[in-house]
Amino acid sequence: MTFPETLRYTKEHEWIILESSDVALIGITDFAQSELGDIVFVDLKDVGTKLKANDIFGTVEAVKTVSDLFLPVDGEIIEHNPALKDASIVNKEPYQSGWMIKLKVSNPADVAALMTAADYKAHIGK
Amino acid sequence: MGAKLIEFGGFEMPVQYEGILAEHRAVRQGVGVFDVSHMGEFFVRGKQATEFLQRVLTNDLSQLDAGRAQYNLMLYEGHHDFPDGGTVDDLIVYCIAPEEYLLIVNASNIDKDFAWLDSHRLPYVSLTNRSDELSLLAVQGQYAEATLQPLTDAVLSDVKYYRFIKTVLAGVEMFVARTGYTGEDGFEICFENAHADKIWNALFEAGKKFGIKPIGLGARDTLRLEMGYALYGHELDERTNPIEAGLGWATKLSKSAFNGKTACANAKASPTRRLIGFELSGRAIARQGFEICTADGEKIGEVRSGTLSPSLEQPIGTGYVEAAYSAVGSKIFVKIRERLEEATIVKPPFLKKERAAAVF
């Protein structure tokens, strides 16, 4: 199980990385995909939705269970990952092709304030 | 082996080993082994054994010869908490010899079933609960027979569907039954706990060339649901009767009095709700307890099971709806995260296969 140092993490098992000064990619961690098991559907709030940190931005359905997705920081959803049509990509590549949304981040400094990989590993006891 | 454990009916059980989808495919395309030792085994013997079971179970055991198995329901009647005709459990009855039966019951219902049976026991019937002494493995898939055959001198091709034999397999005396709950060909084998490791290892050695895999409860659920087989705690519970659950074929109203018979006859004459199968048009999965509605959002029922069908790659489910809305082909709507998701009522099995018939 890997937790790239370049990403920031939330207690709810999302990761985030700034692609540019104010646009971030968001997904779920390797730990989260492993706990959920076979992911079959990712249901996301519409592009254009403006949300606050900790708001639900979607849900992820595994065969056996369903889990809400919580936004790491304030922002506006500007893109869904079209590759999620085959949601198993989240199991296979949670940090690469399995990203979920692009977010226009309201305050980019919020990202740096989130958990580091080391913090997150401690949080999940790895 | 990296199993993910969950609490199931008071037992620690593997929900998955490799992953539900991979395990599901292994059973549909090859062979897999389920450890279902948590299920209960009762022995019923004595000169009134048949008479007793005829009174407490729904199917007609009078035609059940030695070596045959039969699906049955056990129903409430005169219980202070539950309606007459409510389901105590569903179970398989194996006739070992005249007036000697093995009952295999659901794990979470063992104590309740035994108490109910014991309270209705006739004088010349002995009832023994051997659930803690016996192991049960289900070997399911098209290579199940090829896996087991080298381990026994018995000719397994002679053991037809819903028949069983007592034989020696891998050096251990056991019951070998051609039963299962996956819709695939396969066997269930029942033996003393002391031999469990030996048998498990023998199965995996013999099945290696067929890619045999251990299968968890997660895939057990997706496999049974694709076939439309009812599962206690979902389609069946203390407040459902077998008529509304579509199990009239296992409820013989033509036989003499049995617990729940009058309630079943009434349910048949004036049905109020009906168990249905449905396929969702979208990708969201309906989960147990979600509301089933009309297009206007009026509640007409509730979901009892739901999953993504790994074979059909489409969300499927079951639920109870008011009888007036239960016609096959009708559109219904499932409330999923405050949205009404369109679904179509279909006649199970969801996965059309040649041999196995749906249980509802």
XYZ file of C-alpha atoms in Angstrom:
486
model
C 0.000 0.000 0.000
C 1.439 3.349 -1.011
C 0.891 6.952 0.096
C 2.782 9.349 -2.185
C 4.603 12.156 -0.368
C 3.460 14.701 -2.964
C -0.203 14.379 -1.990
C -2.160 15.770 0.947
C -4.746 13.652 2.749
C -7.962 13.847 4.773
C -9.239 11.777 7.687
C -12.030 10.626 5.382
C -9.459 8.996 3.056
C -9.421 11.459 0.171
C -6.216 12.764 -1.374
C -5.646 16.094 -3.110
C -2.861 17.650 -5.177
C -2.604 21.085 -6.787
C -2.056 20.736 -10.534
C -1.711 24.460 -11.020
C -1.975 27.455 -8.724
C -5.662 26.907 -8.010
C -6.792 23.675 -9.683
C -6.544 20.425 -7.747
C -7.106 16.739 -8.481
C -8.969 14.751 -5.842
C -9.398 11.037 -5.344
C -9.455 8.362 -2.641
C -6.488 6.658 -1.067
C -5.076 3.210 -1.633
C -6.277 2.324 1.870
C -9.829 3.473 1.059
C -10.068 1.502 -2.188
C -8.736 -1.570 -0.435
C -11.281 -1.290 2.391
C -14.168 -0.783 -0.039
C -13.275 -3.744 -2.241
C -14.438 -3.910 -5.855
C -15.596 -0.413 -6.811
C -18.341 -0.464 -9.415
C -19.694 3.079 -9.624
C -18.648 6.588 -8.660
C -21.560 9.015 -8.395
C -20.360 12.642 -8.407
C -22.070 16.001 -7.871
C -22.439 17.947 -11.115
C -19.701 20.009 -12.677
C -20.251 23.611 -11.592
C -21.271 22.657 -8.045
C -19.674 24.890 -5.421
C -18.975 23.189 -2.116
C -17.305 23.772 1.217
C -14.625 21.629 2.816
C -16.149 18.454 4.327
C -19.249 18.678 2.095
C -20.186 15.479 0.273
C -19.041 15.711 -3.356
C -20.203 12.245 -4.358
C -20.457 8.621 -3.356
C -18.492 5.572 -4.272
C -20.320 2.267 -4.656
C -18.581 -1.037 -4.100
C -20.335 -4.358 -4.564
C -20.949 -4.716 -0.857
C -21.071 -1.171 0.420
C -21.419 2.514 -0.397
C -19.377 5.377 0.990
C -19.684 9.170 0.798
C -16.870 11.296 -0.587
C -15.922 14.411 1.396
C -14.335 17.465 -0.159
C -10.910 18.280 1.336
C -11.133 22.077 0.769
C -13.630 24.718 -0.445
C -14.031 24.951 -4.193
C -15.989 24.337 -7.398
C -16.110 21.044 -9.288
C -14.854 21.805 -12.794
C -14.374 18.324 -14.240
C -15.209 14.669 -13.643
C -12.698 12.012 -14.593
C -14.190 10.442 -17.724
C -12.169 7.265 -17.079
C -14.453 6.501 -14.118
C -16.912 4.988 -16.584
C -14.970 1.875 -15.635
C -14.903 2.508 -11.893
C -12.512 -0.368 -11.224
C -9.778 2.055 -12.272
C -10.036 3.442 -8.717
C -9.019 0.049 -7.331
C -6.194 -0.315 -9.816
C -4.728 3.186 -9.810
C -6.205 5.239 -6.966
C -3.603 8.025 -7.332
C -3.202 8.135 -11.099
C -5.916 7.277 -13.624
C -8.390 6.793 -10.773
C -8.651 10.459 -9.784
C -12.264 11.595 -9.358
C -12.708 15.358 -9.748
C -10.866 18.501 -10.699
C -11.618 21.276 -8.235
C -11.129 25.005 -8.619
C -9.836 25.645 -5.146
C -11.120 28.782 -3.376
C -8.049 29.192 -1.190
C -5.005 27.203 -2.367
C -3.269 27.656 0.994
C -5.905 25.320 2.505
C -4.314 22.364 0.696
C -0.958 22.662 2.426
C -2.724 22.698 5.787
C -4.066 19.119 5.245
C -2.389 15.906 6.447
C 0.903 14.824 4.952
C 1.526 11.236 3.922
C 3.191 10.587 7.277
C 0.229 12.106 9.171
C -2.203 10.007 7.158
C -0.266 6.789 7.677
C -0.314 7.465 11.415
C -4.057 8.177 11.183
C -4.821 4.785 9.628
C -2.262 3.003 11.767
C 0.068 1.924 8.948
C -4.812 -15.998 3.052
C -5.610 -12.320 3.319
C -9.278 -12.784 4.019
C -11.326 -9.772 5.050
C -13.469 -10.817 7.987
C -16.908 -9.596 8.954
C -19.333 -10.483 11.686
C -22.077 -12.648 10.180
C -24.802 -14.169 12.308
C -22.456 -14.104 15.295
C -19.595 -15.781 13.408
C -16.365 -14.274 12.123
C -16.622 -14.998 8.416
C -14.560 -14.134 5.389
C -16.489 -11.630 3.270
C -13.843 -11.831 0.597
C -10.420 -13.281 -0.094
C -9.232 -11.923 -3.416
C -12.203 -9.694 -4.213
C -15.909 -10.256 -4.726
C -15.838 -9.874 -8.506
C -12.880 -12.212 -9.026
C -14.409 -14.806 -6.719
C -17.780 -14.496 -8.418
C -16.171 -15.119 -11.803
C -14.214 -18.083 -10.442
C -17.482 -19.816 -9.539
C -19.288 -18.877 -12.776
C -16.366 -19.948 -14.957
C -14.399 -22.511 -12.944
C -14.762 -23.755 -9.411
C -14.735 -22.263 -5.921
C -15.067 -23.436 -2.353
C -17.205 -21.778 0.307
C -16.731 -22.591 3.949
C -20.323 -22.546 5.182
C -19.629 -24.436 8.385
C -21.437 -21.719 10.318
C -24.725 -23.161 9.016
C -26.683 -25.404 11.350
C -27.186 -29.163 11.141
C -30.053 -30.839 12.980
C -30.844 -34.550 12.921
C -34.475 -35.617 13.235
C -35.161 -39.287 13.896
C -37.918 -41.528 15.215
C -41.101 -43.191 14.066
C -42.959 -39.861 13.968
C -40.150 -37.945 12.254
C -41.952 -37.591 8.915
C -45.260 -36.742 10.561
C -43.503 -34.106 12.699
C -41.700 -32.460 9.777
C -44.890 -32.497 7.705
C -46.512 -30.420 10.479
C -43.719 -27.869 10.907
C -42.476 -27.495 7.319
C -44.205 -26.271 4.159
C -43.128 -28.700 1.444
C -44.488 -32.244 1.059
C -42.013 -34.706 2.518
C -44.169 -37.746 1.770
C -42.437 -38.191 -1.596
C -38.944 -37.544 -0.229
C -37.132 -40.878 -0.496
C -33.801 -41.687 1.121
C -30.993 -39.927 -0.757
C -33.105 -36.953 -1.824
C -33.023 -33.363 -0.643
C -35.828 -30.792 -0.635
C -36.148 -27.026 -0.078
C -38.528 -26.117 2.730
C -39.761 -23.246 4.839
C -40.622 -23.322 8.504
C -43.422 -20.919 9.454
C -44.808 -19.361 12.592
C -48.278 -20.041 13.869
C -49.531 -18.883 17.259
C -46.356 -16.925 18.061
C -46.920 -13.892 20.279
C -44.594 -11.573 18.320
C -44.901 -12.647 14.707
C -47.781 -13.074 12.267
C -49.030 -16.540 11.383
C -47.247 -17.628 8.230
C -44.173 -15.499 9.053
C -40.955 -17.322 8.233
C -38.915 -18.908 11.023
C -36.300 -20.024 8.482
C -35.746 -21.576 5.104
C -33.831 -24.833 5.046
C -32.880 -27.925 3.100
C -34.171 -31.295 4.316
C -32.092 -34.374 3.455
C -33.810 -37.758 3.854
C -31.092 -40.131 5.114
C -33.374 -43.133 5.642
C -37.074 -43.618 6.329
C -37.830 -41.530 9.468
C -34.293 -40.107 9.557
C -33.541 -36.592 8.296
C -30.787 -33.994 8.235
C -31.912 -30.357 8.268
C -29.458 -27.664 7.191
C -30.531 -24.280 8.523
C -29.234 -20.707 8.426
C -26.461 -19.841 10.875
C -28.152 -16.869 12.479
C -31.305 -18.913 13.103
C -29.847 -22.041 14.722
C -31.017 -21.383 18.292
C -34.385 -19.980 17.262
C -35.043 -22.876 14.856
C -34.081 -25.507 17.379
C -36.308 -23.975 20.065
C -39.243 -23.739 17.632
C -38.795 -27.333 16.454
C -38.371 -28.583 20.003
C -41.557 -26.834 21.170
C -43.522 -28.678 18.443
C -41.744 -32.011 18.768
C -43.915 -35.136 18.786
C -43.321 -37.860 21.408
C -41.552 -40.337 19.120
C -39.079 -37.870 17.619
C -35.521 -37.215 18.659
C -33.994 -33.902 17.698
C -30.226 -33.362 17.826
C -28.325 -30.164 17.116
C -24.891 -31.068 15.743
C -24.080 -27.609 14.356
C -20.961 -27.245 16.491
C -19.567 -30.644 15.454
C -20.003 -30.627 11.697
C -18.280 -28.723 8.924
C -19.943 -27.836 5.648
C -18.121 -26.881 2.468
C -19.788 -25.920 -0.798
C -17.770 -26.764 -3.916
C -19.453 -24.880 -6.736
C -18.802 -24.388 -10.421
C -18.591 -26.380 -13.628
C -15.399 -28.133 -12.442
C -16.831 -29.146 -9.058
C -17.396 -32.761 -10.085
C -13.994 -33.016 -11.772
C -12.399 -31.647 -8.601
C -14.105 -34.094 -6.247
C -14.207 -37.247 -8.362
C -10.535 -38.259 -7.933
C -10.985 -38.061 -4.150
C -13.694 -40.741 -3.918
C -14.652 -44.163 -5.241
C -18.297 -43.127 -5.474
C -19.466 -42.252 -8.988
C -20.410 -38.602 -8.606
C -22.100 -38.342 -11.990
C -24.727 -40.708 -10.559
C -25.543 -38.170 -7.845
C -28.157 -36.035 -9.584
C -29.326 -32.538 -8.664
C -30.820 -32.421 -5.150
C -29.652 -35.972 -4.363
C -26.925 -36.974 -1.931
C -24.914 -39.987 -0.806
C -22.998 -40.995 2.287
C -19.511 -41.942 1.158
C -15.792 -41.644 1.843
C -14.016 -38.713 0.214
C -10.332 -37.911 0.818
C -10.375 -40.701 3.392
C -13.180 -39.143 5.435
C -16.750 -40.343 5.845
C -19.190 -37.637 4.798
C -22.423 -36.615 3.123
C -21.912 -35.489 -0.468
C -24.946 -33.656 -1.847
C -25.449 -32.173 -5.293
C -26.873 -28.957 -3.902
C -25.773 -25.364 -3.644
C -26.943 -21.795 -3.816
C -25.025 -20.325 -6.716
C -26.887 -21.466 -9.817
C -23.843 -23.476 -10.880
C -23.412 -27.214 -10.739
C -21.756 -28.236 -7.509
C -21.740 -30.136 -4.278
C -22.064 -29.506 -0.588
C -20.077 -31.809 1.676
C -20.682 -32.301 5.381
C -18.258 -34.014 7.778
C -16.864 -33.940 11.327
C -14.914 -30.787 12.231
C -11.738 -32.730 13.064
C -11.181 -33.386 9.338
C -11.713 -29.813 8.140
C -8.058 -28.922 7.435
C -7.422 -32.218 5.693
C -10.467 -31.878 3.438
C -9.799 -28.201 2.671
C -6.240 -29.038 1.603
C -7.348 -32.051 -0.442
C -9.890 -29.909 -2.313
C -7.351 -27.236 -3.170
C -4.813 -29.822 -4.323
C -7.397 -31.594 -6.500
C -8.806 -28.350 -7.860
C -5.483 -26.687 -8.598
C -5.634 -27.482 -12.306
C -9.054 -25.834 -12.512
C -7.877 -22.698 -10.717
C -9.953 -23.453 -7.634
C -10.386 -20.475 -5.289
C -11.737 -19.875 -1.793
C -14.922 -17.815 -1.983
C -16.207 -15.431 0.687
C -19.694 -14.385 1.730
C -19.653 -11.361 -0.561
C -19.580 -13.471 -3.715
C -21.981 -15.965 -2.167
C -24.451 -13.099 -2.010
C -23.912 -11.841 -5.574
C -24.084 -15.402 -6.952
C -27.345 -16.246 -5.195
C -28.904 -12.914 -6.051
C -28.177 -13.257 -9.770
C -30.192 -16.473 -9.625
C -33.016 -14.889 -7.622
C -32.525 -17.211 -4.672
C -33.994 -15.880 -1.443
C -31.755 -15.242 1.559
C -33.084 -15.170 5.098
C -32.755 -11.680 6.575
C -33.317 -10.190 3.137
C -36.187 -11.635 1.088
C -37.420 -13.706 4.030
C -37.944 -12.831 7.671
C -40.385 -13.311 10.555
C -42.942 -11.070 8.858
C -42.841 -12.395 5.299
C -44.880 -15.376 4.196
C -43.782 -17.719 1.412
C -46.718 -16.867 -0.844
C -45.752 -13.194 -1.121
C -42.103 -14.282 -1.349
C -42.962 -16.297 -4.467
C -42.211 -19.597 -2.746
C -45.640 -21.096 -3.327
C -43.953 -23.983 -5.171
C -42.370 -25.054 -1.863
C -45.566 -24.432 0.119
C -47.946 -27.322 -0.429
C -51.392 -26.103 0.538
C -52.751 -29.454 -0.657
C -51.115 -31.396 2.177
C -52.651 -31.795 5.655
C -52.380 -29.105 8.343
C -48.986 -27.453 8.893
C -47.873 -24.346 10.766
C -48.800 -21.290 8.738
C -51.037 -23.112 6.276
C -54.176 -21.030 6.923
C -52.205 -17.788 6.744
C -50.652 -18.895 3.434
C -54.071 -19.817 2.014
C -55.339 -16.364 2.977
C -52.289 -14.664 1.465
C -52.879 -16.568 -1.740
C -56.558 -15.582 -1.886
C -55.907 -11.897 -1.214
C -52.301 -10.913 -1.750
C -51.228 -7.561 -0.319
C -47.594 -7.384 -1.419
C -45.276 -9.323 -3.650
C -41.541 -9.937 -3.818
C -40.182 -8.634 -7.103
C -36.859 -8.609 -8.898
C -35.749 -5.425 -10.641
C -33.002 -4.095 -12.863
C -31.989 -0.462 -12.519
C -31.523 1.632 -15.647
C -28.592 3.599 -14.192
C -25.449 2.617 -12.347
C -26.448 3.370 -8.747
C -27.046 0.340 -6.542
C -30.232 -0.100 -4.521
C -29.434 -1.256 -0.990
C -31.550 -3.075 1.566
C -34.110 -0.743 3.156
C -34.220 1.847 0.332
C -37.740 2.980 -0.636
C -39.436 1.754 -3.799
C -41.747 4.427 -5.240
C -43.998 5.311 -8.144
C -42.830 7.909 -10.668
C -44.506 10.508 -8.432
C -42.429 9.469 -5.436
C -45.256 7.703 -3.600
C -43.821 4.850 -1.528
C -45.051 1.411 -2.651
C -42.442 -0.848 -1.110
C -38.868 -1.392 -0.041
C -35.661 -2.948 -1.276
C -34.564 -6.222 0.333
C -31.339 -6.982 -1.596
C -29.291 -5.059 -4.090
C -25.952 -5.402 -5.752
C -24.165 -4.933 -9.008
C -24.622 -8.159 -10.945
C -21.054 -9.106 -11.847
C -22.246 -11.253 -14.761
C -24.683 -8.718 -16.228
C -22.626 -5.673 -15.156
C -25.882 -4.006 -14.145
C -27.437 -3.170 -10.771
C -30.087 -5.685 -9.746
C -32.215 -6.055 -6.663
C -35.252 -7.490 -4.958
C -37.953 -5.891 -2.904
C -41.499 -6.080 -1.702
C -44.072 -3.865 -3.412
C -47.829 -3.556 -3.110
C -49.392 -6.308 -5.200
C -51.026 -3.829 -7.593
C -47.575 -2.585 -8.684
C -45.845 -5.949 -9.023
C -46.420 -6.851 -12.686
C -43.332 -7.939 -14.627
C -42.282 -5.225 -17.046
C -43.597 -2.344 -14.895
C -41.423 0.668 -14.169
C -40.709 1.398 -10.532
C -38.383 3.903 -8.912
C -35.893 3.362 -6.140
C -34.988 6.304 -3.930
C -31.195 6.392 -3.917
C -29.591 9.398 -2.235
C -32.808 11.429 -2.612
C -33.027 10.724 -6.347
C -35.667 8.491 -7.936
C -33.756 5.955 -10.026
C -35.772 4.134 -12.663
C -35.955 0.356 -12.542
C -37.885 -2.330 -14.401
C -39.538 -5.290 -12.728
C -38.152 -8.512 -14.192
C -38.815 -12.150 -13.557
C -35.826 -13.797 -11.874
C -33.406 -15.396 -12.431
C -31.602 -12.236 -13.512
C -28.939 -14.443 -15.056
C -30.682 -16.821 -17.425
C -29.054 -20.205 -17.231
C -30.200 -23.544 -18.507
C -30.611 -25.745 -15.475
C -31.120 -23.846 -12.277
C -34.616 -22.575 -11.558
C -35.201 -19.477 -9.480
C -36.409 -20.012 -5.974
C -38.972 -17.215 -6.328
